[in-house]
Coordinates of C-alpha atoms and ligand atoms in Angstrom, one line a residue:
M1 CA -17.5 12.7 22.1
E2 CA -17.7 9.6 24.1
L3 CA -17.3 6.2 22.4
L4 CA -18.9 3.1 23.9
N5 CA -16.0 1.4 25.5
I6 CA -15.3 -2.4 25.2
K7 CA -14.1 -2.4 28.8
N8 CA -17.6 -1.6 30.0
L9 CA -19.2 -4.6 28.4
D10 CA -20.0 -7.8 30.3
L11 CA -18.4 -10.1 27.7
A12 CA -17.2 -13.1 29.7
G13 CA -18.0 -16.4 28.0
K14 CA -20.1 -14.7 25.3
K15 CA -20.1 -14.7 21.5
V16 CA -18.5 -11.6 20.1
F17 CA -18.6 -10.3 16.5
I18 CA -15.6 -8.1 15.8
R19 CA -15.6 -6.1 12.6
C20 CA -11.9 -5.9 11.7
D21 CA -10.0 -4.2 8.9
F22 CA -7.9 -6.9 7.4
N23 CA -7.7 -5.2 4.0
V24 CA -3.9 -5.8 3.8
P25 CA -1.7 -5.1 0.8
M26 CA -0.5 -8.2 -1.1
D27 CA 2.5 -8.6 -3.4
E28 CA 2.4 -10.1 -6.9
F29 CA 2.7 -13.6 -5.4
G30 CA -0.4 -13.2 -3.2
N31 CA 1.7 -12.8 0.0
I32 CA 0.7 -10.3 2.6
S33 CA 3.3 -7.5 2.3
D34 CA 2.3 -5.5 5.4
D35 CA 0.3 -7.2 8.2
R36 CA 0.1 -4.1 10.4
R37 CA -3.7 -4.1 10.1
I38 CA -3.9 -7.6 11.4
R39 CA -1.4 -7.0 14.2
S40 CA -3.3 -3.9 15.2
A41 CA -6.5 -5.9 15.8
L42 CA -4.8 -8.4 18.2
S43 CA -5.4 -6.3 21.4
T44 CA -9.1 -6.4 21.0
I45 CA -9.2 -10.1 19.9
N46 CA -6.9 -11.2 22.7
Y47 CA -9.0 -9.2 25.2
C48 CA -12.1 -11.1 24.2
L49 CA -10.3 -14.4 24.2
D50 CA -8.9 -13.8 27.7
Q51 CA -12.5 -13.5 28.8
D52 CA -13.3 -16.9 27.3
C53 CA -15.4 -15.4 24.5
A54 CA -16.1 -17.1 21.2
V55 CA -14.8 -14.7 18.6
I56 CA -16.3 -14.2 15.2
L57 CA -14.2 -12.0 13.0
A58 CA -15.3 -10.3 9.8
S59 CA -13.5 -8.1 7.2
H60 CA -13.4 -7.1 3.6
L61 CA -10.3 -7.5 1.3
G62 CA -10.0 -5.6 -1.9
R63 CA -13.0 -4.9 -4.1
P64 CA -14.6 -8.2 -5.3
D65 CA -17.8 -6.1 -5.9
G66 CA -20.4 -8.6 -4.6
Q67 CA -18.8 -11.6 -6.4
V68 CA -16.9 -14.5 -5.0
V69 CA -13.4 -13.9 -6.4
A70 CA -10.7 -16.3 -5.3
K71 CA -7.9 -13.8 -5.2
Y72 CA -9.8 -11.8 -2.6
S73 CA -10.3 -14.8 -0.3
L74 CA -9.4 -14.3 3.3
V75 CA -7.3 -17.5 3.3
P76 CA -3.9 -15.7 3.7
V77 CA -5.4 -13.5 6.4
A78 CA -6.7 -16.5 8.4
R79 CA -3.3 -18.2 8.1
R80 CA -1.4 -15.1 9.3
L81 CA -3.9 -14.6 12.1
Q82 CA -3.5 -18.2 13.2
H83 CA 0.3 -17.6 13.3
L84 CA -0.1 -14.4 15.3
L85 CA -2.7 -15.6 17.8
K86 CA -0.9 -19.0 18.2
R87 CA -4.3 -20.7 18.2
E88 CA -6.5 -22.3 15.6
V89 CA -8.5 -20.0 13.4
L90 CA -11.4 -21.5 11.4
L91 CA -12.3 -19.8 8.1
A92 CA -15.9 -20.1 7.0
K93 CA -16.5 -20.9 3.4
D94 CA -19.0 -18.0 3.1
V95 CA -20.2 -14.8 4.8
I96 CA -23.8 -15.5 5.8
G97 CA -24.2 -18.9 4.1
E98 CA -24.8 -22.3 5.6
D99 CA -21.2 -22.8 6.5
A100 CA -20.8 -19.5 8.3
I101 CA -24.0 -19.7 10.2
F102 CA -23.3 -23.3 11.3
N103 CA -19.8 -22.6 12.4
A104 CA -20.8 -19.5 14.2
S105 CA -23.5 -21.3 16.1
E106 CA -21.2 -24.2 17.0
L107 CA -18.3 -21.9 18.1
K108 CA -17.1 -22.6 21.7
P109 CA -15.6 -20.2 24.2
G110 CA -12.0 -19.6 23.1
G111 CA -12.8 -20.4 19.5
V112 CA -12.0 -18.1 16.6
L113 CA -14.0 -18.1 13.4
I114 CA -13.3 -15.7 10.5
L115 CA -16.0 -15.2 7.9
E116 CA -15.1 -15.0 4.2
N117 CA -14.7 -11.6 2.6
L118 CA -17.7 -9.4 3.5
R119 CA -17.6 -7.9 0.1
Y120 CA -18.5 -11.2 -1.5
E121 CA -22.0 -10.1 -0.5
E122 CA -23.4 -7.4 -2.6
G123 CA -25.4 -6.0 0.3
E124 CA -22.3 -5.1 2.3
T125 CA -21.5 -1.8 0.6
E126 CA -25.2 -1.0 0.3
N127 CA -25.7 -1.2 4.0
D128 CA -28.3 -3.9 3.4
K129 CA -30.5 -4.4 6.4
E130 CA -31.1 -8.1 5.8
L131 CA -27.3 -8.7 5.7
S132 CA -26.7 -6.6 8.8
E133 CA -29.4 -8.6 10.6
K134 CA -27.9 -12.0 9.6
L135 CA -24.4 -10.9 10.7
A136 CA -25.8 -9.6 14.0
S137 CA -27.7 -12.8 14.6
M138 CA -24.4 -14.7 14.9
A139 CA -23.3 -13.1 18.2
D140 CA -24.3 -11.5 21.5
F141 CA -22.0 -8.5 21.2
Y142 CA -20.8 -6.3 18.4
I143 CA -17.3 -4.6 18.4
N144 CA -16.1 -2.3 15.7
D145 CA -12.3 -2.3 15.4
A146 CA -12.1 -1.4 11.8
F147 CA -11.1 2.2 11.8
G148 CA -10.2 2.0 8.1
V149 CA -13.8 1.5 7.0
S150 CA -15.6 3.6 9.7
H151 CA -16.2 6.4 7.2
R152 CA -18.4 4.0 5.2
A153 CA -22.0 3.3 6.1
H154 CA -21.7 -0.4 5.3
S155 CA -23.8 -3.4 6.7
S156 CA -21.0 -4.7 9.0
V157 CA -20.0 -1.2 10.1
E158 CA -23.2 0.9 10.5
G159 CA -26.3 -1.2 9.8
I160 CA -25.3 -4.0 12.2
T161 CA -25.0 -1.6 15.2
H162 CA -28.8 -1.1 15.1
F163 CA -29.3 -4.7 16.2
F164 CA -27.4 -4.2 19.5
D165 CA -28.2 -1.9 22.4
E166 CA -25.6 0.2 24.3
K167 CA -24.8 -2.7 26.6
H168 CA -24.0 -5.0 23.7
K169 CA -21.8 -2.9 21.4
A170 CA -18.7 -0.8 21.6
A171 CA -15.5 0.4 19.8
G172 CA -12.5 -1.9 20.0
F173 CA -9.1 -0.7 21.3
L174 CA -7.8 0.2 17.8
L175 CA -10.8 2.3 16.9
Q176 CA -10.7 3.9 20.3
K177 CA -7.0 4.8 19.9
E178 CA -7.4 6.2 16.4
I179 CA -10.4 8.4 17.3
E180 CA -8.7 9.6 20.5
F181 CA -5.4 10.5 18.8
L182 CA -6.8 12.1 15.7
G183 CA -9.5 13.8 17.8
K184 CA -6.8 15.6 19.7
I185 CA -5.1 16.7 16.5
I186 CA -8.3 18.2 15.1
Q187 CA -9.1 20.1 18.3
K188 CA -5.6 21.6 18.8
P189 CA -3.0 21.0 16.2
V190 CA 0.3 22.5 17.0
R191 CA 1.1 25.0 14.2
P192 CA 2.4 25.3 11.6
F193 CA 0.3 22.3 10.4
A194 CA 1.2 20.8 7.0
A195 CA -0.7 18.3 4.9
I196 CA 1.3 16.3 2.4
I197 CA -1.2 14.7 0.0
G198 CA -0.2 12.3 -2.8
G199 CA -1.2 9.0 -4.3
S200 CA -3.6 8.4 -7.1
K201 CA -7.2 8.6 -5.7
V202 CA -7.7 12.1 -6.9
S203 CA -11.5 12.3 -6.7
G204 CA -11.6 11.2 -3.0
K205 CA -8.8 13.4 -2.0
L206 CA -9.9 16.6 -3.6
E207 CA -13.0 16.7 -1.5
A208 CA -10.8 16.1 1.6
L209 CA -8.5 18.9 0.6
I210 CA -11.2 21.5 0.3
N211 CA -12.3 20.6 3.9
L212 CA -8.8 20.5 5.2
L213 CA -7.8 23.9 3.9
P214 CA -9.3 25.9 6.8
R215 CA -7.4 23.7 9.3
V216 CA -3.9 23.7 7.8
D217 CA -1.1 26.2 7.1
K218 CA 0.5 24.4 4.2
V219 CA -0.4 21.8 1.6
L220 CA 2.2 19.9 -0.4
I221 CA 1.0 17.9 -3.3
G222 CA 2.8 14.9 -4.9
G223 CA 2.0 11.6 -6.7
G224 CA -0.6 11.3 -9.3
M225 CA -2.7 14.0 -7.6
A226 CA -0.4 16.7 -8.8
F227 CA -1.2 16.5 -12.5
T228 CA -4.8 17.5 -12.2
F229 CA -3.6 20.7 -10.6
L230 CA -0.7 21.2 -13.0
K231 CA -3.0 20.8 -15.9
K232 CA -5.4 23.3 -14.5
L233 CA -2.5 25.8 -14.3
G234 CA -1.9 25.2 -18.0
Y235 CA 1.1 22.9 -17.9
N236 CA 1.5 20.1 -20.4
I237 CA 1.2 16.9 -18.3
G238 CA 1.8 14.5 -21.2
A239 CA 0.2 11.1 -20.5
S240 CA 0.2 11.5 -16.7
L241 CA -2.6 10.4 -14.5
V242 CA -5.3 13.1 -14.6
E243 CA -9.0 13.5 -13.8
D244 CA -10.2 16.0 -16.4
D245 CA -13.7 16.3 -14.9
L246 CA -12.1 17.6 -11.7
L247 CA -10.0 20.4 -13.3
D248 CA -12.5 23.1 -12.1
E249 CA -12.5 21.6 -8.6
A250 CA -8.7 21.7 -8.6
G251 CA -8.9 25.4 -9.6
R252 CA -11.4 26.0 -6.8
I253 CA -9.0 24.4 -4.2
M254 CA -6.1 26.6 -5.3
D255 CA -8.3 29.7 -5.2
E256 CA -9.6 28.9 -1.8
A257 CA -6.0 28.2 -0.5
K258 CA -5.0 31.7 -1.7
K259 CA -8.0 33.2 -0.1
L260 CA -7.3 31.5 3.2
G261 CA -3.6 32.3 3.1
V262 CA -2.7 28.6 3.0
K263 CA 0.6 28.0 1.2
F264 CA -0.1 25.5 -1.6
Y265 CA 2.9 23.7 -3.2
L266 CA 3.1 21.6 -6.4
P267 CA 6.1 19.7 -7.8
V268 CA 8.6 21.8 -9.7
D269 CA 10.3 18.9 -11.3
L270 CA 9.4 15.3 -12.1
V271 CA 10.8 11.9 -12.9
V272 CA 9.0 11.0 -16.2
A273 CA 8.8 7.8 -18.1
E274 CA 7.6 6.6 -21.5
K275 CA 5.7 3.7 -20.0
F276 CA 4.2 2.8 -16.6
S277 CA 6.9 0.2 -16.1
E278 CA 10.0 -0.4 -14.1
D279 CA 12.1 -1.0 -17.2
S280 CA 10.8 2.0 -19.1
I281 CA 13.2 4.7 -20.1
S282 CA 13.0 7.6 -17.6
K283 CA 14.4 11.1 -17.2
L284 CA 14.3 14.1 -15.0
V285 CA 12.5 17.2 -16.3
S286 CA 11.2 20.5 -14.9
A287 CA 7.4 20.4 -14.4
Q288 CA 7.2 22.9 -17.3
E289 CA 9.0 20.7 -19.7
M290 CA 7.0 17.5 -19.8
P291 CA 7.6 15.7 -23.1
D292 CA 4.4 14.8 -25.0
G293 CA 3.3 11.3 -24.4
W294 CA 5.5 10.8 -21.3
M295 CA 4.1 10.4 -17.8
G296 CA 5.2 11.8 -14.4
L297 CA 5.8 9.0 -12.0
D298 CA 7.7 10.6 -9.2
I299 CA 8.7 14.0 -7.9
G300 CA 12.2 15.2 -8.7
P301 CA 15.1 16.3 -6.5
A302 CA 14.3 20.0 -6.8
T303 CA 10.8 19.3 -5.4
V304 CA 12.3 17.2 -2.6
R305 CA 14.6 20.1 -1.7
L306 CA 11.7 22.6 -1.9
Y307 CA 9.4 20.4 0.3
R308 CA 12.2 19.8 2.9
E309 CA 12.6 23.6 3.1
V310 CA 8.8 24.1 3.5
L311 CA 8.5 21.4 6.1
N312 CA 11.4 22.8 8.2
D313 CA 9.4 24.9 10.6
V314 CA 6.3 22.7 10.7
Q315 CA 5.1 21.3 14.0
T316 CA 2.4 18.9 12.8
V317 CA 2.5 16.9 9.6
L318 CA -0.3 14.8 8.1
W319 CA 0.9 12.6 5.3
N320 CA -1.5 10.7 3.1
G321 CA -0.4 9.2 -0.2
P322 CA 3.0 8.5 -1.8
M323 CA 4.9 11.1 -3.9
G324 CA 5.3 8.7 -6.7
V325 CA 4.9 5.1 -7.8
Y326 CA 6.9 3.9 -4.8
E327 CA 6.3 0.2 -5.6
M328 CA 8.8 0.5 -8.4
D329 CA 12.3 1.3 -7.2
K330 CA 12.9 3.7 -10.1
F331 CA 10.1 5.9 -9.0
A332 CA 10.4 5.6 -5.2
R333 CA 13.1 8.1 -4.5
G334 CA 10.9 11.1 -4.0
S335 CA 8.6 9.2 -1.5
N336 CA 11.6 7.7 0.3
K337 CA 13.4 11.0 0.7
I338 CA 10.3 12.8 2.0
A339 CA 9.7 9.8 4.3
H340 CA 13.2 10.1 5.8
F341 CA 12.8 13.8 6.3
V342 CA 9.4 13.6 7.9
A343 CA 10.7 10.7 10.2
D344 CA 13.7 12.8 11.3
S345 CA 11.7 15.9 12.1
Y346 CA 10.6 16.7 15.7
A347 CA 7.1 17.5 14.5
T348 CA 4.1 15.4 15.4
T349 CA 3.9 13.1 12.3
I350 CA 0.7 11.3 11.3
V351 CA 0.8 8.9 8.4
G352 CA -2.5 7.8 7.0
G353 CA -3.4 5.2 4.3
G354 CA -2.3 1.7 3.6
D355 CA 0.2 2.7 0.8
T356 CA 1.8 5.4 2.8
A357 CA 2.1 3.1 5.9
D358 CA 3.5 0.4 3.6
L359 CA 6.0 2.8 2.2
V360 CA 7.4 4.0 5.6
Q361 CA 7.6 0.4 6.7
R362 CA 9.5 -0.7 3.6
I363 CA 12.2 1.8 4.4
G364 CA 12.2 1.1 8.1
V365 CA 11.1 4.5 9.4
D366 CA 7.7 3.5 10.6
D367 CA 8.8 3.5 14.3
E368 CA 10.0 7.1 13.9
M369 CA 6.5 8.4 13.0
T370 CA 4.3 9.6 15.9
F371 CA 1.2 7.8 14.7
I372 CA 0.4 5.5 11.8
S373 CA -3.3 5.4 11.2
T374 CA -4.7 2.2 9.8
G375 CA -7.2 4.2 7.8
G376 CA -6.3 6.6 5.0
G377 CA -9.8 7.8 3.9
A378 CA -11.1 7.5 7.4
S379 CA -8.3 9.6 9.0
L380 CA -8.7 12.2 6.3
E381 CA -12.5 12.5 6.9
L382 CA -12.0 12.7 10.6
L383 CA -9.4 15.4 10.3
E384 CA -11.8 17.2 7.9
G385 CA -14.1 17.4 10.9
K386 CA -16.7 14.8 9.6
I387 CA -18.5 12.4 11.8
L388 CA -17.8 8.9 10.6
P389 CA -21.0 6.7 10.3
G390 CA -19.3 3.7 12.0
V391 CA -18.3 5.9 14.9
A392 CA -21.5 7.9 15.2
S393 CA -23.4 4.7 15.9
L394 CA -21.1 3.7 18.7
M395 CA -21.4 7.0 20.7
A396 CA -22.8 6.8 24.1
K397 CA -26.3 8.5 24.2
G398 CA -26.1 12.1 25.2
S399 CA -22.5 12.5 24.1
Ligands
AMP1 P1 -3.6 6.2 -2.9 O1 -4.3 4.9 -2.6 O2 -4.5 7.3 -3.4 O3 -2.8 6.7 -1.7 O4 -2.6 6.0 -4.0 C1 -1.5 5.1 -3.9 C2 -1.0 4.7 -5.3 O5 -0.7 5.9 -6.0 C3 0.3 3.9 -5.2 O6 0.0 2.6 -5.7 C4 1.2 4.6 -6.2 O7 1.9 3.8 -7.1 C5 0.2 5.5 -7.0 N1 0.9 6.7 -7.6 C6 1.7 7.6 -6.9 N2 2.1 8.5 -7.8 C7 1.6 8.2 -9.0 C8 1.8 8.8 -10.3 N3 2.5 9.9 -10.5 N4 1.1 8.2 -11.3 C9 0.4 7.1 -11.1 N5 0.2 6.5 -9.9 C10 0.8 7.0 -8.9

């Protein structure tokens, strides 16, 4: 598959719209806790600025669901970007309102404008044509550098591409790099290939798991994900995170794994707590001895030992989703120990998803990983073999 390449565009002195993924994690004080996604977009932005382009940047942040919600404003992103680019970054007051349209039309070569949170507009996630057209009308060229949302057919990702011909749109350097790297892994992963899947977005990840099964040799489950499986197996899971309507789906995944000969591992012990809180009483129990009303918030030391053993001979590791509530020190040990082990291994290690990337960065092993993808859902869908809508619309004709 051949992506339209930014280097083939005649950008000099023109206005360029770049869809970025600035959906960065924030701490409880509203500070950006990991600016990897912003830094990752700098190559494309600087490439355009070096060619005297006027650059219009657009991103979503969080889920304001079509409303203007102050805590999801891109103000902190614009400030960080200004610091990183070492030049003025103007933040529009809206997305396609008077202020954005006026500032976009007045933007001079070398200028940088960032639109407000795209998801302040209801139409963004609905791939609304009118919104796409208004966004497209701001610039001569369209660049998608937002790998993290390329699996979504949204206005600024998919719809907008229909307003530019092949000479006026392309993938940015980040998108290109992600697609190239993950594409190679899909075509020829060095085996054994293990997927470590954790976190809390059970519904999204179960579908990914079923599609991943034919491609991997081992699956290791952790985090909130585990309890839907454990419950299906008849374990008492207390008050742990669970999606009851997905129990059958979880059963189907375990059956399918058995049929395909994929080794499927679940936690054998857990750190459990009475409340979802750092200062809750907690204890260590076997997965079969969950006390009523308690919740599992991390994998235990026996699971860590088991998972290390299982990962020992693996040549490729895909890791998406933490093993526990890593944001609270008390429930971070399982994730931290697995992170150190994966980082130390000689396997090709791919970390996907904002939280998992944040986790490996917090403990300083990010540089030890082979590849940190800026997109969790997007990298999973790509590795499942799906064509991402934001990528499909940037393929050269005939590829
Ligand atoms: P995801 O976005 O699906 O990768 O999920 C990441 C989130 O899952 C993190 O914020 C973790 O705190 C959370 N998480 C991990 N393990 C658990 C658990 N056992 N119970 C509840 N939340 C969890």
